[in-house]
CSV table of C-alpha atoms in Angstrom, one decimal:
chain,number,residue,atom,x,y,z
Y,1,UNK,CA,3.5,-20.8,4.9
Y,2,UNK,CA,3.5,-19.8,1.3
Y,3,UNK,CA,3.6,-15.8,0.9
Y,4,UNK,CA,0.8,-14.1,-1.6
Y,5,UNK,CA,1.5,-15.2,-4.6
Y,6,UNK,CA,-0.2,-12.9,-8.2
Y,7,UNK,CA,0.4,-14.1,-12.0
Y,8,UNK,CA,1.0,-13.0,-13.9
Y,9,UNK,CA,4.0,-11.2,-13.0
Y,10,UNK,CA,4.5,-9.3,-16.7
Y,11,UNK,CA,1.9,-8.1,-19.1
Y,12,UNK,CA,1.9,-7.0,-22.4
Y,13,UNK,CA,-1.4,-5.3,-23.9
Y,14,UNK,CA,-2.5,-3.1,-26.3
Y,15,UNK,CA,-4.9,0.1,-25.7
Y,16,UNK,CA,-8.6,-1.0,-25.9
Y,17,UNK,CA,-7.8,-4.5,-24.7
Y,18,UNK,CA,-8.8,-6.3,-21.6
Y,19,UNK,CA,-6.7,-7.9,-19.2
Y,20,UNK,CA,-7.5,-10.2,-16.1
Y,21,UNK,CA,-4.8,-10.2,-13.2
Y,22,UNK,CA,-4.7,-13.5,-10.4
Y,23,UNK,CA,-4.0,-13.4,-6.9
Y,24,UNK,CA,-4.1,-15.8,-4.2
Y,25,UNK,CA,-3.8,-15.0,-0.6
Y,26,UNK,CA,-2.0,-16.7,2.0
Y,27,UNK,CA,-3.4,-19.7,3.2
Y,28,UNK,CA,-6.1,-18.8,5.9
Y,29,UNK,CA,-6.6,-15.7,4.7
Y,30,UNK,CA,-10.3,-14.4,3.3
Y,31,UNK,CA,-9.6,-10.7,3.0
Y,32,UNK,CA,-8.0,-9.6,-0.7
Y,33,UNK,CA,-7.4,-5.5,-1.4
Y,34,UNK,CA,-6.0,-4.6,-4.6
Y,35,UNK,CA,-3.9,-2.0,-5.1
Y,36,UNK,CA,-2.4,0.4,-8.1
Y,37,UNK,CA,1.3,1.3,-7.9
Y,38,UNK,CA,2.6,4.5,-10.2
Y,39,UNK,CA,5.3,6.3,-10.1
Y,40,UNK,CA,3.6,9.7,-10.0
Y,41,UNK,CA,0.3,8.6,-7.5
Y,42,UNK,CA,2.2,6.0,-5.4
Y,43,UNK,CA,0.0,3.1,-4.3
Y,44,UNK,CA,-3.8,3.8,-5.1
Y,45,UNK,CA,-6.4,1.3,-3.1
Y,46,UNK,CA,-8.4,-0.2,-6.0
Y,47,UNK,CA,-11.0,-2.5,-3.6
Y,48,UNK,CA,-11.3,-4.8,-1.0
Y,49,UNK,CA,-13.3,-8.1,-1.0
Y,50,UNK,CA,-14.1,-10.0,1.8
Y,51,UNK,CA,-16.5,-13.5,1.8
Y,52,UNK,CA,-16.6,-13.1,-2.3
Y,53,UNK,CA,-18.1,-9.8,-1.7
Y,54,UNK,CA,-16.5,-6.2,-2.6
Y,55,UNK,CA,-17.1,-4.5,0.9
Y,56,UNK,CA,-14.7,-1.2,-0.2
Y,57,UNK,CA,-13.6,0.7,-2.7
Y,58,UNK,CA,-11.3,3.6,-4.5
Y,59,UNK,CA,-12.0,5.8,-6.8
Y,60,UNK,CA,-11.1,4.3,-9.6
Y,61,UNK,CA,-14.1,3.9,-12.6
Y,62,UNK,CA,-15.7,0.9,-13.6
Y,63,UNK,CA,-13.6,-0.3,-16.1
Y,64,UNK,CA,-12.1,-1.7,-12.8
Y,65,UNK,CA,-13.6,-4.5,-11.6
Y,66,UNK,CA,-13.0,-7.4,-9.7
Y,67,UNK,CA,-14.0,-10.7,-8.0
Y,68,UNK,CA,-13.3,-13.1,-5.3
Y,69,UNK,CA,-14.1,-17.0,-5.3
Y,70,UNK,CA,-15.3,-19.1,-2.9
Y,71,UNK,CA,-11.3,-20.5,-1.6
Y,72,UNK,CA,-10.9,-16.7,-1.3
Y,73,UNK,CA,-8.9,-16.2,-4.6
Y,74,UNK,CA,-9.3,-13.3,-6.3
Y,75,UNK,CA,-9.2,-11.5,-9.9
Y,76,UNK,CA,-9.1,-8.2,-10.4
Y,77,UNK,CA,-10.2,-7.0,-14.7
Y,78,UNK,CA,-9.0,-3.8,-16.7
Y,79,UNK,CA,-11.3,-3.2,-19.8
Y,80,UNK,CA,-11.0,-0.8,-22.7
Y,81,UNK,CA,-7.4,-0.6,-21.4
Y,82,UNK,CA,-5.7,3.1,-21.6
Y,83,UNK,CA,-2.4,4.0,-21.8
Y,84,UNK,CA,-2.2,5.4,-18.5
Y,85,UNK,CA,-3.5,1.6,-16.8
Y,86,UNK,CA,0.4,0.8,-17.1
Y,87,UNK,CA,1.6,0.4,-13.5
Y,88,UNK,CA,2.4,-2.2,-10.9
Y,89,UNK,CA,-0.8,-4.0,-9.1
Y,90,UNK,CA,-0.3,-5.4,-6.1
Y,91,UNK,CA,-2.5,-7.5,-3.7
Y,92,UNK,CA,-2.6,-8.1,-0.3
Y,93,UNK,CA,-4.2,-10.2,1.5
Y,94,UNK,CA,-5.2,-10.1,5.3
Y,95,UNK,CA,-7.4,-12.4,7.9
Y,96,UNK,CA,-10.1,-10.3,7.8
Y,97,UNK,CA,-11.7,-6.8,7.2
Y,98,UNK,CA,-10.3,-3.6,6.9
Y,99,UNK,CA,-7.3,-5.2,9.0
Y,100,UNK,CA,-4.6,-3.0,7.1
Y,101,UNK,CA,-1.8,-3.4,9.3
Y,102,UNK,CA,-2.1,-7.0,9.5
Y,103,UNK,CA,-2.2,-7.3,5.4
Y,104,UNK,CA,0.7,-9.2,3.5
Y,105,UNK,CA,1.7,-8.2,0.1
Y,106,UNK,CA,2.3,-10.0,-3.1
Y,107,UNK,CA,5.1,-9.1,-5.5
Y,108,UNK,CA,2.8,-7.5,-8.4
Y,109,UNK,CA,1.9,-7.6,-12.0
Y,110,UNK,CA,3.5,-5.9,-14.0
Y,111,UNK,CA,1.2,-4.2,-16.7
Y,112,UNK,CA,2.2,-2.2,-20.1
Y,113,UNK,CA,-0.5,-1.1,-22.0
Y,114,UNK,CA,1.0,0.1,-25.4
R,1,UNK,CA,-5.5,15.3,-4.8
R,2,UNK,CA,-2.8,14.3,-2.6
R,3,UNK,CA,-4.4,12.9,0.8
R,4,UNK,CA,-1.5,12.0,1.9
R,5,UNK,CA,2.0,13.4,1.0
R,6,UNK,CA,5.4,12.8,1.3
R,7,UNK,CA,7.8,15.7,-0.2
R,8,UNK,CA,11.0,13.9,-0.2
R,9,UNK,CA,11.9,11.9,-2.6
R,10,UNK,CA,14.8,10.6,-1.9
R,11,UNK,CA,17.0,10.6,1.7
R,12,UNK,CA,20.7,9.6,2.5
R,13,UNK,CA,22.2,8.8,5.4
R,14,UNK,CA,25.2,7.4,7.0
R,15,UNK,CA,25.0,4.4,8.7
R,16,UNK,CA,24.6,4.8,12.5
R,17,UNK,CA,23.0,7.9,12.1
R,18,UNK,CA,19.1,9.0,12.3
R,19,UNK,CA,16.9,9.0,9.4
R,20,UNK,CA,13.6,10.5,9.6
R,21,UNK,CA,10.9,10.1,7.2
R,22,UNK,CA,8.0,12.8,6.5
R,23,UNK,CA,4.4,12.5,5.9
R,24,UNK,CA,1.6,15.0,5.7
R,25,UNK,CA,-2.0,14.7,5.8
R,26,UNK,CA,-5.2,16.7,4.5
R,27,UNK,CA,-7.9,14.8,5.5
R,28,UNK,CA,-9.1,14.9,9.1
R,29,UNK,CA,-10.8,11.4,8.9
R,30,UNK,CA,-8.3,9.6,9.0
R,31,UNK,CA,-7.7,7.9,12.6
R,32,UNK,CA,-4.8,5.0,11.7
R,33,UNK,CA,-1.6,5.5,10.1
R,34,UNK,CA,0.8,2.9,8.7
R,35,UNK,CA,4.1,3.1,7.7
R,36,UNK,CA,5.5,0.1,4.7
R,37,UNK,CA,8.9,-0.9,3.1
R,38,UNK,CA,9.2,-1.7,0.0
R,39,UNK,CA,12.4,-3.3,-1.3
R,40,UNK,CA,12.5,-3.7,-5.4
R,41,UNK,CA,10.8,-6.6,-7.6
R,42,UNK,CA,8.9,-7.4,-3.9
R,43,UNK,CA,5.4,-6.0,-2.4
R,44,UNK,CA,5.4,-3.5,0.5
R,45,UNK,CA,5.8,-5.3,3.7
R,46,UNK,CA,4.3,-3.4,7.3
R,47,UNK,CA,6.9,-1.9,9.7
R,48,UNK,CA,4.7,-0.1,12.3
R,49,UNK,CA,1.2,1.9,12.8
R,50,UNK,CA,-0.3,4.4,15.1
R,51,UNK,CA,-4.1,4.7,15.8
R,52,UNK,CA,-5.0,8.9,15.9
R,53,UNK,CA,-5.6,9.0,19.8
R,54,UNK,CA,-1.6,8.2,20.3
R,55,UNK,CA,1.8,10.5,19.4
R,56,UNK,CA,3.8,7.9,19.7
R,57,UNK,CA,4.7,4.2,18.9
R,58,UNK,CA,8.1,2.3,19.3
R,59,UNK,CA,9.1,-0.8,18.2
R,60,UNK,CA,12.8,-1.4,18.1
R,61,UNK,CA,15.0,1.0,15.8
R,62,UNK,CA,11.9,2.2,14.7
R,63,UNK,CA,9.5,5.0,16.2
R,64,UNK,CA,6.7,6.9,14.5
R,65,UNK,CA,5.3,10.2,16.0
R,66,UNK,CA,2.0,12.0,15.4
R,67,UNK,CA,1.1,15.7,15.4
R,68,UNK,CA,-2.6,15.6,15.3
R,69,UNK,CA,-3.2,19.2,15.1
R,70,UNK,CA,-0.2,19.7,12.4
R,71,UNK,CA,-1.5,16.8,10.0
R,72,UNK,CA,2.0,15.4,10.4
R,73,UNK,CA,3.7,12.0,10.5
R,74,UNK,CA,6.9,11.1,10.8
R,75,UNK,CA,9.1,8.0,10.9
R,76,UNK,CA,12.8,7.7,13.1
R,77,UNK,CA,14.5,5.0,12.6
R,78,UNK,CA,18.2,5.0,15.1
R,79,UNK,CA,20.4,3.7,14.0
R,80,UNK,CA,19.9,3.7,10.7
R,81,UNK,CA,21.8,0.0,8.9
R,82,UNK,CA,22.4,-0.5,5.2
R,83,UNK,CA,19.7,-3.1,5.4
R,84,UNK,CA,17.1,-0.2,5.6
R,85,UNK,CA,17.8,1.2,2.2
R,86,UNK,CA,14.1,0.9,0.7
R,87,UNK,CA,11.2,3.2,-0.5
R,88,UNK,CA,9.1,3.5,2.3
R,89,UNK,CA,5.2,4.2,1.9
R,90,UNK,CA,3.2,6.3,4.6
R,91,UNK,CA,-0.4,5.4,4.8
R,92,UNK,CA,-3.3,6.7,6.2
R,93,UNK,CA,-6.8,4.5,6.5
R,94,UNK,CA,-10.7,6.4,7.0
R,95,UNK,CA,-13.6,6.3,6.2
R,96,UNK,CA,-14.8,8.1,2.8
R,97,UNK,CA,-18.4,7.6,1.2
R,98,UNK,CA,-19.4,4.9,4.1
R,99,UNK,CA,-16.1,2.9,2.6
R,100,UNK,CA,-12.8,1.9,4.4
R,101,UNK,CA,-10.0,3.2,2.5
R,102,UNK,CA,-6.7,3.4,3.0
R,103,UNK,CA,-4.4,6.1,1.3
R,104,UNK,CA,-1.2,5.9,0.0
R,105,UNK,CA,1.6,8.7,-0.1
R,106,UNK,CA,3.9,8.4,-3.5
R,107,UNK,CA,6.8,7.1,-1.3
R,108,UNK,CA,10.5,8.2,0.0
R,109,UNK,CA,13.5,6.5,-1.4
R,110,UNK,CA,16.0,6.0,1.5
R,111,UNK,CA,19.9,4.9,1.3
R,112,UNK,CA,21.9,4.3,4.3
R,113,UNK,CA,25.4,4.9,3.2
R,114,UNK,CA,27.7,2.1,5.1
């Protein structure tokens, strides 16, 4: 069974820009949380989605915003990037809701915002 | 603010030997903790939980205990094999503003020494 897979895996942007990050869950799965991964905060929860709907959250602001489609893929958007946006997302991806210890991982994007 | 804390860095120990992992707690809401692995370039991956109304939960090498009253985790892991040398994450997951979230700490950096 393929594993979680995110692209892309490196990112480049510039401060003020936009970005849009991909993941796609393991087959079967419908639940997708993104998470936020620096080296001073550790691993942040961003949201989870569930059915195409966001169903919980973190406190991040609203320049954070996400989305999941109907084959439970899901994209998570940055706007008005800031320098402090560079870190590792990661997404994970579970059967169902707020099922933490049964989520799976992906490798991460790597984001730089220069 | 730091919901969840681990204040080691970094850990070394000989292979064979015990390695025990830290994690504190503020918030009395949370009622399941997690423990992850994360090897480098990869996502975390789940080694074991504990819901709030146990101490203790074994699975193989690895044990995690839970001190309700002293906000305090930890992780044992006998013996300890080069194979376990990875940063591993203690989570904690509650409810906060009628959302599901789960909490990160910043991570602990262990190395078995063969």
């Amino acid at each position: 069974k393929a594993g979680v897979t995110q692209t892309p895996r490196y990112l480049i942007k510039t401060r003020g820009q936009q970005v849009t990050l991909s993941c796609s869950p393991i087959s079967g799965h419908r639940s997708v949380s993104w998470y936020q991964q620096t080296p001073g905060q550790g691993l942040q929860f961003l949201f989870e989605y569930f059915s195409e709907t966001q169903r919980n959250k973190g406190n991040f602001p609203g320049r954070f915003s996400g989305r999941q489609f109907s084959n439970s893929r899901s994209e998570m958007n940055v706007s008005t990037l800031e320098l402090g946006d560079s870190a590792l997302y990661l997404c994970a991806s579970s059967l169902g809701l707020d099922r933490v210890h049964e989520q799976y991982f992906g490798p991460g994007t790597r984001l730089t915002v220069t | 603010d730091q919901q969840v804390k681990q204040n080691s860095p970094s850990l070394s120990v000989q292979e064979g030997r015990i390695s025990i992992l830290n994690c504190d707690y503020t918030n009395s809401m949370f009622d399941y903790f997690l423990w992850y692995k994360k090897y480098p370039a990869e996502g975390p991956t789940f080694l074991i939980s504990i819901s709030s109304i146990k101490d203790k939960n074994e699975d193989g090498r690895f044990t995690v205990f839970l001190n309700k009253s002293a906000k305090h985790l930890s992780l044992h892991i006998v013996p300890s094999q080069p194979g376990d040398s990875a940063v591993y994450f203690c989570a904690a997951k509650g409810k906060s503003g009628g959302y599901q979230k789960v909490t990160f700490g910043i991570g602990t950096k262990l190395q078995v020494i063969p």
